[in-house]
CSV table of C-alpha atoms and ligand atoms in Angstrom, one decimal:
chain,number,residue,atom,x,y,z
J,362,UNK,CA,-21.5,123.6,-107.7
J,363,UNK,CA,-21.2,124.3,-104.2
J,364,UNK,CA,-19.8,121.0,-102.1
J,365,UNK,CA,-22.6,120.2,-99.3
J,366,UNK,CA,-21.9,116.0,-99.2
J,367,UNK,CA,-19.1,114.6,-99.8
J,368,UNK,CA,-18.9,110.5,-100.1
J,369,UNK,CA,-15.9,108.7,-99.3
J,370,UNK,CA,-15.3,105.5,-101.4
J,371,UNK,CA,-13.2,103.6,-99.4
J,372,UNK,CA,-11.5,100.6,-100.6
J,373,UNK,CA,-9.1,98.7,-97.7
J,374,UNK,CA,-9.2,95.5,-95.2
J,375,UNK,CA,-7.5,97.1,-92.1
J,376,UNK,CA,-8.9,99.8,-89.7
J,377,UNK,CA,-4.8,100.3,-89.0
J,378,UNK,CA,-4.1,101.4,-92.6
J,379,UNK,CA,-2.3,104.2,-93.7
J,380,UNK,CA,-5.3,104.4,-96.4
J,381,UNK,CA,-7.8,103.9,-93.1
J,382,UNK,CA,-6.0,106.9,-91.4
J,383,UNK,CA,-6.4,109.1,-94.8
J,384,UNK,CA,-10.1,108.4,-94.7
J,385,UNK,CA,-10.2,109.1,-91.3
J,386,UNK,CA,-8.1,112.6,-91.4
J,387,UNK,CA,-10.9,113.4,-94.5
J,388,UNK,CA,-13.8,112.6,-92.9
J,389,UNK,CA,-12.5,114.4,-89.0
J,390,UNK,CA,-11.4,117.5,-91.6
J,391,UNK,CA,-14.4,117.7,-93.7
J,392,UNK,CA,-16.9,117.7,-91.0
J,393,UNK,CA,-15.4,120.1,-89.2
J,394,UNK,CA,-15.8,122.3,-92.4
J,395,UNK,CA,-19.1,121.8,-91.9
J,396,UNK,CA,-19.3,119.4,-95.0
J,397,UNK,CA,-21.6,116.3,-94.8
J,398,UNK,CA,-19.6,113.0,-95.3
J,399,UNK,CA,-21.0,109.4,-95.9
J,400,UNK,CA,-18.1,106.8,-95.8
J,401,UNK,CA,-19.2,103.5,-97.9
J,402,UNK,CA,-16.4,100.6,-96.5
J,403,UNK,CA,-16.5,98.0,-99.5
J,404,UNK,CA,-14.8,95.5,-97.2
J,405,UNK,CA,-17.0,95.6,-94.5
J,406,UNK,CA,-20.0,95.7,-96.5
J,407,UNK,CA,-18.8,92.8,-98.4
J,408,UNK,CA,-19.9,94.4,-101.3
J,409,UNK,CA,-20.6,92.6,-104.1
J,410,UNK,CA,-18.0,93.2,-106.9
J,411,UNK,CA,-19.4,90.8,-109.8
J,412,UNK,CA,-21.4,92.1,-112.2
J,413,UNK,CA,-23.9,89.5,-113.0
J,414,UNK,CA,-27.5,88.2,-114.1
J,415,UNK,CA,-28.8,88.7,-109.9
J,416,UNK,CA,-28.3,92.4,-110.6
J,417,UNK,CA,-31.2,92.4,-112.7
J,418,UNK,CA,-34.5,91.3,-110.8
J,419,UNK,CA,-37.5,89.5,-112.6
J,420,UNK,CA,-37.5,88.8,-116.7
J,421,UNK,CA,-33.9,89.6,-118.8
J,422,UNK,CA,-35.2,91.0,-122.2
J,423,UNK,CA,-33.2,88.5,-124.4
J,424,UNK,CA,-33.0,85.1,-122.4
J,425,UNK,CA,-30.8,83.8,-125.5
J,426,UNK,CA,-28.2,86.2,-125.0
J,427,UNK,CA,-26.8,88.2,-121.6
J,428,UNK,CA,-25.6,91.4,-122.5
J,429,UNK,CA,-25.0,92.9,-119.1
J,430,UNK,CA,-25.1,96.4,-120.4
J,431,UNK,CA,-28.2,95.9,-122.2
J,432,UNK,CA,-29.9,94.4,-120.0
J,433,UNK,CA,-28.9,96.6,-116.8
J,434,UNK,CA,-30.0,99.4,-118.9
J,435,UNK,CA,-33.6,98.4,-119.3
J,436,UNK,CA,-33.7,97.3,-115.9
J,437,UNK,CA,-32.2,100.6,-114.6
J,438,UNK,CA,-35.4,102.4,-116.7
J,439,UNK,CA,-38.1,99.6,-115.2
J,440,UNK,CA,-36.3,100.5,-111.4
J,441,UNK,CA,-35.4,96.4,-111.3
J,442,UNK,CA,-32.0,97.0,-110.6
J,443,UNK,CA,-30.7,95.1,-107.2
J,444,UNK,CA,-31.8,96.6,-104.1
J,445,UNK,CA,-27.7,96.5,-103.3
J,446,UNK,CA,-26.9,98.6,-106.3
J,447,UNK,CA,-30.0,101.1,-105.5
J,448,UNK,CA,-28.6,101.6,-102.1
J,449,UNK,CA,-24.9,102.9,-103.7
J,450,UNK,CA,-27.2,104.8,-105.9
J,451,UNK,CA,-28.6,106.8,-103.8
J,452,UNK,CA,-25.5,108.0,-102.3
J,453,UNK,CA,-24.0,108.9,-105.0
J,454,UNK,CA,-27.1,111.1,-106.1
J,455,UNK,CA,-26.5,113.0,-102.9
J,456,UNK,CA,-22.6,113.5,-103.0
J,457,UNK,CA,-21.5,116.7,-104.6
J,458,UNK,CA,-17.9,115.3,-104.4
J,459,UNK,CA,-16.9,111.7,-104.4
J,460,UNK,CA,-13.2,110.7,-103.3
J,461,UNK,CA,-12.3,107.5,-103.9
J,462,UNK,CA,-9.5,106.3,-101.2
J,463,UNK,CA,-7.7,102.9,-102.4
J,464,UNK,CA,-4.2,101.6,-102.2
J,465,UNK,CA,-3.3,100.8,-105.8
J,466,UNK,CA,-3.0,97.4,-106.9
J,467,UNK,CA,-1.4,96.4,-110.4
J,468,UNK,CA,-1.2,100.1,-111.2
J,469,UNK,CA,-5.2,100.2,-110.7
J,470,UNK,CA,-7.7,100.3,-108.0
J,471,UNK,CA,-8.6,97.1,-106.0
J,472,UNK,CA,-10.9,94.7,-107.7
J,473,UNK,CA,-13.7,95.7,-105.0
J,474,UNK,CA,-13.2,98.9,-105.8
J,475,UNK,CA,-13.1,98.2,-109.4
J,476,UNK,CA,-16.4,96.0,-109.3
J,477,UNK,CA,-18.1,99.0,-107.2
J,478,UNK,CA,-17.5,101.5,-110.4
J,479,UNK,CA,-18.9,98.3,-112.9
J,480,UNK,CA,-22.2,98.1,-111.1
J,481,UNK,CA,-22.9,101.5,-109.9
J,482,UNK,CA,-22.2,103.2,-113.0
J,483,UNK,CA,-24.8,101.7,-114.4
J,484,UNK,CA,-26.2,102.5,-118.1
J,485,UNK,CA,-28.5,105.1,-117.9
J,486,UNK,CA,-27.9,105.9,-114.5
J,487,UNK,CA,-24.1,107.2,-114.8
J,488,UNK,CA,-23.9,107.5,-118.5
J,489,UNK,CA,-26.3,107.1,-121.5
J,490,UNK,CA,-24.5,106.0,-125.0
J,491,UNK,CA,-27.7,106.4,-126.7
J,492,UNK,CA,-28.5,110.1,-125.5
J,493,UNK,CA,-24.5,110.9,-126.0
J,494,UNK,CA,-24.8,111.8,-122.1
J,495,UNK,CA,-21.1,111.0,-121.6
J,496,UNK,CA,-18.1,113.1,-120.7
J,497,UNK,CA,-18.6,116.8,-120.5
J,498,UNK,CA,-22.4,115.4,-120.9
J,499,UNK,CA,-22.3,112.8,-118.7
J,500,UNK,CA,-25.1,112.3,-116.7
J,501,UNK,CA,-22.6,112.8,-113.0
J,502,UNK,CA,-22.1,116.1,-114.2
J,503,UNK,CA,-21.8,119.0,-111.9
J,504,UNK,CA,-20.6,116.4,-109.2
J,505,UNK,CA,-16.9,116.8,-108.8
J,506,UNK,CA,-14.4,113.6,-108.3
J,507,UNK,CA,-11.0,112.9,-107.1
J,508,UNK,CA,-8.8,110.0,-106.3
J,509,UNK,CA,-6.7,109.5,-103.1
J,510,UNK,CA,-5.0,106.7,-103.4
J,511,UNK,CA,-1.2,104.9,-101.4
J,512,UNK,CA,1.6,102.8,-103.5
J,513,UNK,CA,4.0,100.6,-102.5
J,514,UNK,CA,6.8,102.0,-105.0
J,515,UNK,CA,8.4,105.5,-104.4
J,516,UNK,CA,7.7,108.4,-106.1
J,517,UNK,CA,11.0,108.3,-107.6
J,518,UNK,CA,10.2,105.1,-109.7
J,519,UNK,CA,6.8,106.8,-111.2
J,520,UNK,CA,7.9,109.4,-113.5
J,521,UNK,CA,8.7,109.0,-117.3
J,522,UNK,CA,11.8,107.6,-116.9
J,523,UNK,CA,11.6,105.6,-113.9
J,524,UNK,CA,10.9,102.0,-113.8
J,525,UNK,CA,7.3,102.2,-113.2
J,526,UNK,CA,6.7,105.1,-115.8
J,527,UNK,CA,4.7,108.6,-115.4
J,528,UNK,CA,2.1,107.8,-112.4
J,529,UNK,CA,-0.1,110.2,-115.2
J,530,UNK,CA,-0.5,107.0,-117.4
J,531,UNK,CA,-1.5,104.8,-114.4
J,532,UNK,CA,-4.1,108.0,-113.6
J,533,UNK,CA,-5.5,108.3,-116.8
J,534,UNK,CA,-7.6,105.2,-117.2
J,535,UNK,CA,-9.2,105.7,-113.6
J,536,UNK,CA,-9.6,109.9,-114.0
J,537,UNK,CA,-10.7,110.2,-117.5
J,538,UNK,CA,-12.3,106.5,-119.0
J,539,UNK,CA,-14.6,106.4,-115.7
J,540,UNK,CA,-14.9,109.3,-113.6
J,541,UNK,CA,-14.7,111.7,-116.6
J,542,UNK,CA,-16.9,109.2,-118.9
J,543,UNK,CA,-19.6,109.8,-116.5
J,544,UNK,CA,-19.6,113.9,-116.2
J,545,UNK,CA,-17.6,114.4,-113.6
J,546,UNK,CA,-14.7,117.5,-112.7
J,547,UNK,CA,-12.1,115.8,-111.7
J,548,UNK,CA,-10.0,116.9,-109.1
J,549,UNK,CA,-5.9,116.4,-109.1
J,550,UNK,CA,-5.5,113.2,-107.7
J,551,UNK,CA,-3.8,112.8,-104.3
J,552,UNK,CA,-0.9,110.2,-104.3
J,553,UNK,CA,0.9,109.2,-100.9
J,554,UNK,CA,3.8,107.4,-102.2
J,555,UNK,CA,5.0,104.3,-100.3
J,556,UNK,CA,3.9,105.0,-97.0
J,557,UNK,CA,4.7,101.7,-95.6
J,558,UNK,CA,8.4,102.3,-96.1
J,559,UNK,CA,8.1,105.9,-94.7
J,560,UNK,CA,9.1,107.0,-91.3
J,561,UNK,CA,6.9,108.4,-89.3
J,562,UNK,CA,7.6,111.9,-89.9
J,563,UNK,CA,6.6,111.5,-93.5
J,564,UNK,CA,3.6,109.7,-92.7
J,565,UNK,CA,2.6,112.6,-91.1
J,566,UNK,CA,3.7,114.8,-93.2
J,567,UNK,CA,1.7,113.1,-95.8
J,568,UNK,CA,-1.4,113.4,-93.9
J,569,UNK,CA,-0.7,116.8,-93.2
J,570,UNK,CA,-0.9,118.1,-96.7
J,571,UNK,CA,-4.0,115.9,-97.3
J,572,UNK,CA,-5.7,117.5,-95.1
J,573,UNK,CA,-4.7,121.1,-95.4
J,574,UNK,CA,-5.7,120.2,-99.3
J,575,UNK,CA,-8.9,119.1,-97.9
J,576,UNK,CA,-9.4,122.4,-95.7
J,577,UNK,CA,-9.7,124.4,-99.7
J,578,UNK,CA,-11.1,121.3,-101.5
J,579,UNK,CA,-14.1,123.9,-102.4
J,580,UNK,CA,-11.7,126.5,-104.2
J,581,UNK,CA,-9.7,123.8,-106.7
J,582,UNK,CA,-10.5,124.3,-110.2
J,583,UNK,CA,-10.8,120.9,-112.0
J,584,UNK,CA,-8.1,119.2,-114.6
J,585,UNK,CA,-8.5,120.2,-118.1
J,586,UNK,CA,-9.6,117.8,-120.9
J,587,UNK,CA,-10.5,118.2,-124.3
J,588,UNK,CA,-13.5,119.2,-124.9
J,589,UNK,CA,-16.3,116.6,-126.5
J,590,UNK,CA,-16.6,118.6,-129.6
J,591,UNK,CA,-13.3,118.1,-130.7
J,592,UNK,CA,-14.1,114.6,-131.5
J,593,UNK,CA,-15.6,112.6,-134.1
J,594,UNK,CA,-17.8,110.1,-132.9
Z,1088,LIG,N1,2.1,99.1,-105.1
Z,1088,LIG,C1,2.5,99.8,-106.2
Z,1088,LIG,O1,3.3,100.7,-106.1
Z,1088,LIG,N2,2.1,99.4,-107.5
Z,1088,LIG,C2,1.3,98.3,-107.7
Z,1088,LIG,O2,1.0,98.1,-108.9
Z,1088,LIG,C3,0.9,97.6,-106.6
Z,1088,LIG,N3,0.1,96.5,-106.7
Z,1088,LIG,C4,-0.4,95.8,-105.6
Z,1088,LIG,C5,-1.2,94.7,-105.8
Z,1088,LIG,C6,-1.7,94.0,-104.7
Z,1088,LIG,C7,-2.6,92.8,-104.9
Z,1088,LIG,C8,-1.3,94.4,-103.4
Z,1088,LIG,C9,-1.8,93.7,-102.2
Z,1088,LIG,C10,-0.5,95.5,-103.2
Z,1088,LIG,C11,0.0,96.2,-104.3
Z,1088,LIG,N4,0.9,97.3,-104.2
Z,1088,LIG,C12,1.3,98.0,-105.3
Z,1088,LIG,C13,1.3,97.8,-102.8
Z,1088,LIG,C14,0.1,98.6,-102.2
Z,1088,LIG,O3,-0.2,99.7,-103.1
Z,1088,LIG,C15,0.6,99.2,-100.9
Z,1088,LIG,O4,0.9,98.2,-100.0
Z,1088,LIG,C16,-0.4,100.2,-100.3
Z,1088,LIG,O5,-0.6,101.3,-101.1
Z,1088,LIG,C17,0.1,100.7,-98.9
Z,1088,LIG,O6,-1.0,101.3,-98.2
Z,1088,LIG,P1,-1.5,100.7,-96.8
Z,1088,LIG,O7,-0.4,100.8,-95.9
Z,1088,LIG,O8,-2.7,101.6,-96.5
Z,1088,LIG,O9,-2.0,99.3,-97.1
């Protein structure tokens, strides 16, 4: 696929941010590479990150029982999904790479963040079980995916034998059970260890590679997984 939109998940509080100035060096960087770029801010949307019942407008199909899968999956068919999740939707339909930009937070993405990929991911819109449209079927394929994302702990403590272990483990949940479950080639993630304790030369050193990276986004070849038909399932 060639990359025309890019969207920029971005998941922090503070416009000061080292995460707010990695957003901000992507979206100066990829415009000027003549890329479109949408920016959703969870935090200043206050977007909603529950799933629940008011995501499904009018009747549920079993009033006994709430199975939010089920039942966002009918409604997704019917179009009676929430207009909020429609709107999200819609962006994603355009992007032909998504970055999602998030400090991490007990080893995974913050819960905004995290309540963003529950709702918009939706059953039959990201993924159908039923159809077998997931992974290298998945129904975001041909969109590619990557995750930028800040610690507090130094890259020294996430390897295999560091306290933290390999920062591939903490990846692997995020890069292949979503963004891979839905279709997507996934792009090395970017990690910019522990800019808080950095000095400032590092800080900009860190911004530096991300967007030189940025400046040849178009040319990276995707991670390798195993392909779907090696599996029984
Ligand atoms: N840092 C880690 O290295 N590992 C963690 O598991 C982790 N969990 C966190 C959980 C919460 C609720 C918060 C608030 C911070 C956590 N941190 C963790 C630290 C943040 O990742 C770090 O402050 C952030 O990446 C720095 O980027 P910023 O300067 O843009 O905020």
């Amino acid at each position: 696929t060639v990359i025309k939109n890019v969207l920029i998940v971005y998941a922090h509080q503070d416009s000061l941010s080292f995460n707010a100035a990695l957003k901000n060096a992507a979206v100066k960087t990829l415009e000027s590479q003549g890329y479109k770029v949408t920016v959703i801010d969870l935090y200043a949307q206050h977007f909603e990150p529950r799933a629940t019942r008011s995501d499904i407008t009018g009747e549920l199909s079993d009033a006994k029982k709430f199975s939010y899968m089920q039942e966002v999956g009918t409604a997704f068919k019917e179009d009676r999904l929430s207009h909020d999740i429609k709107i999200e939707m819609e962006k994603l339909k355009e992007a032909d790479l998504v970055i999602f930009q998030f400090p991490l937070y007990w080893f995974s993405m913050p819960a905004i963040l995290k309540g963003w990929v529950d709702r918009v991911f939706a059953n039959g819109f990201a993924f159908n079980y039923a159809k077998a449209q997931i992974y290298d079927t998945g129904l975001m394929s041909g969109k590619k995916a990557m995750l930028s994302l800040t610690t507090g702990g130094p890259e020294t403590l996430y390897t295999n034998k560091g306290l933290n272990g390999d920062m591939n483990i903490i990846l692997w949940p995020m890069q292949y059970g979503i963004l891979r479950f839905v279709g997507f080639d996934v792009l090395k993630a970017q990690v910019s260890y522990a800019p808080a304790m950095a000095a400032d030369t590092k800080r900009k050193s860190m911004l530096d590679n991300w967007t030189t990276r940025l400046k040849d986004i178009a040319k990276e070849k995707p991670l390798e997984f195993i392909p779907i038909e090696n599996f029984d399932y």
